[in-house]
Coordinates of C-alpha atoms and ligand atoms in Angstrom, one line a residue:
M1 CA -38.5 25.8 27.2
R2 CA -39.5 27.8 24.2
L3 CA -41.5 30.9 24.9
I4 CA -42.9 34.0 23.3
L5 CA -43.7 37.1 25.8
I6 CA -45.9 39.1 23.7
G7 CA -47.8 42.3 24.6
P8 CA -48.0 46.3 24.2
P9 CA -44.9 48.9 25.0
G10 CA -44.5 49.0 28.8
V11 CA -46.5 46.1 29.8
G12 CA -43.4 44.4 31.5
K13 CA -42.0 41.9 29.0
G14 CA -38.1 42.9 29.7
T15 CA -38.7 43.0 33.4
Q16 CA -40.4 39.4 33.4
A17 CA -37.9 37.9 30.5
A18 CA -35.0 39.0 33.4
L19 CA -36.6 37.3 36.4
L20 CA -37.3 34.1 34.0
E21 CA -33.6 34.2 33.3
S22 CA -32.3 34.9 36.6
R23 CA -34.7 32.1 38.2
L24 CA -35.1 29.4 35.4
G25 CA -32.0 30.1 33.8
L26 CA -34.0 30.8 30.5
K27 CA -32.6 32.7 27.7
P28 CA -34.2 35.9 26.6
L29 CA -33.7 37.3 23.1
S30 CA -35.3 40.7 22.6
S31 CA -35.2 42.3 19.2
G32 CA -35.2 45.9 20.9
V33 CA -32.2 45.0 23.0
I34 CA -30.4 43.9 20.0
F35 CA -31.5 46.6 17.9
R36 CA -30.3 49.2 20.7
S37 CA -27.0 47.0 20.7
E38 CA -26.4 47.9 17.0
I39 CA -27.5 51.3 17.3
D40 CA -24.6 51.9 20.1
A41 CA -22.0 49.8 18.3
D42 CA -23.0 52.5 15.2
T43 CA -23.5 49.6 12.8
D44 CA -25.2 50.1 9.2
L45 CA -28.4 47.7 10.6
G46 CA -28.1 50.0 14.1
H47 CA -28.3 53.1 11.8
L48 CA -31.3 51.7 9.8
A49 CA -33.1 50.5 13.2
N50 CA -32.8 53.9 14.8
S51 CA -34.8 55.7 11.8
Y52 CA -37.9 53.6 12.7
I53 CA -37.4 53.5 16.3
K54 CA -37.2 56.9 17.2
R55 CA -40.4 57.7 15.4
G56 CA -42.2 54.6 17.0
E57 CA -42.2 52.7 13.7
L58 CA -41.7 49.1 13.1
V59 CA -38.4 48.0 11.6
P60 CA -38.9 46.4 8.2
N61 CA -39.9 42.6 8.4
G62 CA -36.9 41.4 6.2
V63 CA -33.7 42.6 8.6
T64 CA -35.6 42.0 11.6
I65 CA -36.6 38.6 10.6
E66 CA -32.8 37.8 9.2
M67 CA -31.6 39.3 12.6
M68 CA -33.8 37.0 15.0
A69 CA -33.2 34.0 12.9
K70 CA -29.6 33.8 12.8
R71 CA -29.9 34.0 16.6
I72 CA -32.8 31.3 17.2
R73 CA -30.7 28.7 14.8
S74 CA -27.6 29.3 16.8
E75 CA -26.1 26.2 18.7
E76 CA -26.4 27.9 22.3
V77 CA -30.3 28.7 21.7
R78 CA -30.9 25.2 20.1
K79 CA -29.9 23.8 23.2
A80 CA -31.1 26.1 25.9
G81 CA -34.4 27.2 24.8
F82 CA -35.5 30.9 24.5
I83 CA -37.7 33.5 25.7
L84 CA -38.7 35.9 22.7
D85 CA -39.5 39.4 23.8
G86 CA -40.8 41.8 21.3
F87 CA -40.7 38.9 18.4
P88 CA -42.8 38.2 16.6
R89 CA -44.6 41.7 16.0
T90 CA -46.1 41.1 12.9
I91 CA -48.2 38.2 11.2
R92 CA -45.3 38.1 8.8
Q93 CA -42.5 37.7 11.5
A94 CA -44.9 35.0 13.1
E95 CA -45.0 33.1 10.0
A96 CA -41.6 33.3 9.4
L97 CA -41.2 32.2 12.6
D98 CA -43.2 29.0 13.0
T99 CA -41.4 28.0 9.7
M100 CA -38.0 28.1 11.3
L101 CA -39.1 26.5 14.3
L102 CA -41.3 23.3 12.0
E103 CA -37.9 23.0 10.2
M104 CA -36.0 22.7 13.5
A105 CA -38.6 20.2 14.9
M106 CA -38.6 22.9 17.8
P107 CA -42.0 23.7 18.7
L108 CA -43.2 26.5 20.8
D109 CA -44.2 25.7 24.5
K110 CA -46.3 28.7 25.0
V111 CA -47.1 32.2 24.1
I112 CA -47.8 34.7 27.3
S113 CA -49.7 38.0 26.3
I114 CA -49.2 39.9 29.3
E115 CA -52.1 42.6 29.4
V116 CA -52.6 46.2 30.8
D117 CA -55.2 49.4 30.1
D118 CA -53.1 51.8 28.0
D119 CA -52.8 54.3 31.0
V120 CA -50.5 51.9 33.1
V121 CA -48.3 51.7 30.0
I122 CA -48.0 55.5 29.5
S123 CA -47.2 56.1 33.2
R124 CA -44.8 53.3 33.4
L125 CA -42.7 54.3 30.4
S126 CA -42.8 57.6 31.3
G127 CA -40.7 56.8 34.6
R128 CA -38.7 54.1 33.1
M129 CA -34.6 54.1 33.3
G130 CA -32.3 51.5 32.4
C131 CA -28.9 50.4 33.0
T132 CA -26.3 51.5 30.0
K133 CA -24.2 48.2 31.2
C134 CA -25.9 45.2 32.6
G135 CA -29.5 46.2 31.2
E136 CA -31.6 46.0 34.6
I137 CA -34.6 47.9 34.3
Y138 CA -35.8 50.6 36.5
H139 CA -38.5 52.9 37.5
S140 CA -38.7 56.3 38.9
I141 CA -42.0 55.2 41.4
N142 CA -42.2 51.7 41.2
K143 CA -38.6 50.7 41.2
P144 CA -36.1 53.4 42.1
P145 CA -32.4 52.7 42.1
K146 CA -30.8 53.0 45.5
R147 CA -28.7 55.8 44.5
E148 CA -30.3 58.3 42.1
G149 CA -29.1 58.0 38.3
Y150 CA -27.1 54.8 38.7
C151 CA -27.5 50.9 38.6
D152 CA -27.7 49.1 41.8
K153 CA -26.4 45.8 40.2
C154 CA -22.9 47.5 38.5
N155 CA -23.0 50.8 39.4
S156 CA -22.7 52.1 35.8
P157 CA -25.0 55.1 34.9
L158 CA -28.6 55.1 33.9
F159 CA -30.2 55.9 30.7
V160 CA -33.5 57.1 29.3
R161 CA -34.7 55.2 26.1
S162 CA -34.8 58.2 23.3
D163 CA -38.7 56.3 22.2
D164 CA -40.1 56.8 25.8
Q165 CA -41.3 60.4 24.7
P166 CA -45.4 60.9 25.3
E167 CA -45.6 61.1 21.5
T168 CA -43.6 58.1 20.2
I169 CA -45.3 56.1 23.4
R170 CA -48.9 56.9 21.8
E171 CA -47.5 56.0 18.3
R172 CA -45.8 52.5 19.5
L173 CA -49.6 51.5 21.3
R174 CA -51.2 52.4 17.9
V175 CA -48.4 50.3 15.8
F176 CA -49.3 47.6 18.6
R177 CA -52.8 47.6 18.4
E178 CA -52.4 47.5 14.0
N179 CA -49.5 45.0 13.9
T180 CA -49.0 43.0 17.1
A181 CA -52.4 42.1 18.0
P182 CA -53.4 39.9 15.2
V183 CA -49.9 38.0 16.4
R184 CA -51.8 37.5 19.6
D185 CA -55.0 36.0 17.7
H186 CA -53.0 33.8 15.5
Y187 CA -51.4 32.3 18.5
Q188 CA -54.8 31.7 20.4
A189 CA -55.9 30.2 17.4
L190 CA -53.2 27.8 17.4
G191 CA -53.9 26.5 21.2
L192 CA -51.1 28.0 22.5
L193 CA -52.1 31.6 24.3
E194 CA -51.9 32.3 28.1
V195 CA -53.0 36.0 29.1
V196 CA -52.1 37.1 32.4
D197 CA -52.8 40.2 33.8
G198 CA -50.1 42.7 33.7
S199 CA -51.3 45.1 36.0
Q200 CA -50.4 43.1 39.3
D201 CA -46.9 43.7 40.8
P202 CA -43.8 42.0 38.9
E203 CA -44.0 39.2 41.3
A204 CA -47.6 38.3 41.2
V205 CA -47.2 38.6 37.0
Y206 CA -44.1 36.4 37.3
E207 CA -46.1 33.8 39.7
A208 CA -49.1 34.0 36.9
I209 CA -46.8 33.0 34.3
V210 CA -44.7 30.5 36.0
D211 CA -48.2 29.0 36.5
G212 CA -49.6 29.5 32.7
V213 CA -46.5 27.9 31.6
G214 CA -46.7 24.8 34.1
I215 CA -43.6 25.2 35.5
Ligands
AP5_301 P1 -38.9 47.1 22.2 O1 -37.8 47.3 22.8 O2 -39.2 45.8 22.1 O3 -39.8 47.7 23.5 P2 -41.5 47.5 23.6 O4 -42.2 46.5 22.7 O5 -42.3 48.9 23.2 O6 -41.5 47.2 24.8 P3 -40.8 48.0 26.0 O7 -39.2 47.3 25.8 O8 -41.0 49.4 25.8 O9 -41.4 47.5 27.4 P4 -41.2 46.4 28.0 O10 -42.6 45.5 27.8 O11 -40.1 45.4 27.9 O12 -41.6 47.0 29.6 P5 -40.6 46.8 30.9 O13 -40.2 45.5 31.6 O14 -39.1 47.6 30.3 O15 -38.9 47.7 20.7 C1 -38.6 49.0 20.9 C2 -38.8 49.5 19.2 O16 -37.5 48.6 18.5 C3 -40.0 48.9 18.6 O17 -40.6 50.4 18.7 C4 -39.5 49.1 16.8 O18 -39.2 50.0 16.4 C5 -38.5 48.1 16.8 N1 -38.5 46.4 17.2 C6 -38.6 46.0 18.5 N2 -38.7 44.6 17.9 C7 -39.0 44.5 16.7 C8 -39.9 43.8 15.8 N3 -39.9 42.4 16.0 N4 -40.2 44.0 14.5 C9 -39.9 45.6 14.1 N5 -39.4 46.3 14.8 C10 -39.1 46.2 16.1 O19 -41.1 47.5 31.9 C11 -41.7 49.3 31.6 C12 -41.6 49.9 32.6 O20 -42.5 49.5 33.4 C13 -40.2 49.8 33.4 O21 -39.6 51.0 34.1 C14 -40.4 49.0 34.9 O22 -39.4 48.7 35.9 C15 -42.0 48.8 34.8 N6 -42.8 47.6 35.5 C16 -42.6 46.6 34.8 N7 -43.6 45.5 35.1 C17 -44.1 46.4 36.3 C18 -45.0 45.9 36.9 N8 -45.7 44.6 37.4 N9 -45.5 46.7 38.0 C19 -45.2 48.1 38.1 N10 -44.1 48.7 37.2 C20 -43.8 47.6 36.5
MG302 MG1 -38.6 45.6 26.9

C-alpha cells in the first residue's frame, strides 16, 4: 500500500500515520520527523533545515526531494510500501515523486486529504507534546499523558516543538495555503484524492481513512 497523508499543520497526520503503522503495519515516512532527527544529530542538513523550520518556512525543494528519494527508493520501502506524511508539500516535490514512482512502477493507491478549520489547528498545536524517544504524540487536553511530562509508552521526557509558537503556526498555515493546497488539487485532478473530516476524534478519522482507502 502506498499512501500520502496531506493536510495543514496540526491536522493529525502524524497521529494517523502512527495508527496506520501499529494496526496495519504500514511504514510512515515523515519529512518533518526526518528533519528533526537530523537537527538532533547536529548534521549539516539539520542545520540547514532548522534555519527554515524555526521560521515556519519550507526547506528548499532540492535537499528535501533528495532526502525523501533516498528512502523511497530503499529496498525496505519498495517491499513494505509507505505512508508519506508531510511530503510532497510543493508542486515541484509532487512532480518529482510522480516521476520517481513511475520509474519504479510503484503507483500511488490514494492521497488522503485531512481537513479542518484553522482555529482547530491552532488549538491542537498549542497543546501538543511529543516523546523525545519513541515519538508518541500527546495533547495537554485531548490526549494528556498519564504522568505529566513523561511518555506513557516508554517513560521518556516529552518536549514541545520549537515551531509550535503562535506566530510560527500562523506562518505555517500561510505557507500551507500557498504551496501545499495546490498539491491537493494536483492529486484531485489525477483522481487519487479522498477527503476526510479531521475535526472528528482520532478513532473516527482513522475509520474514515480506512474506508476511503478501501482496506
Ligand atoms: P511537519 O513535521 O510535517 O509539520 P506539519 O505539517 O506542520 O504538521 P504537524 O506535524 O505540526 O501536525 P500533524 O498533522 O502531524 O498533527 P499531529 O498528529 O502531530 O513539518 C515541520 C516543518 O518541517 C515544516 O514547517 C517545514 O519547515 C519542514 N518540512 C517538512 N516537510 C517538508 C517538505 N516536504 N518540504 C519542505 N519543508 C518541509 O497532531 C497535532 C496535535 O493534535 C497533537 O497534539 C495530537 O495529539 C492532536 N490531535 C491529532 N488528531 C486529533 C484529533 N482527531 N482530535 C483531537 N486532537 C487531535
Ligand atoms: Mg506531524
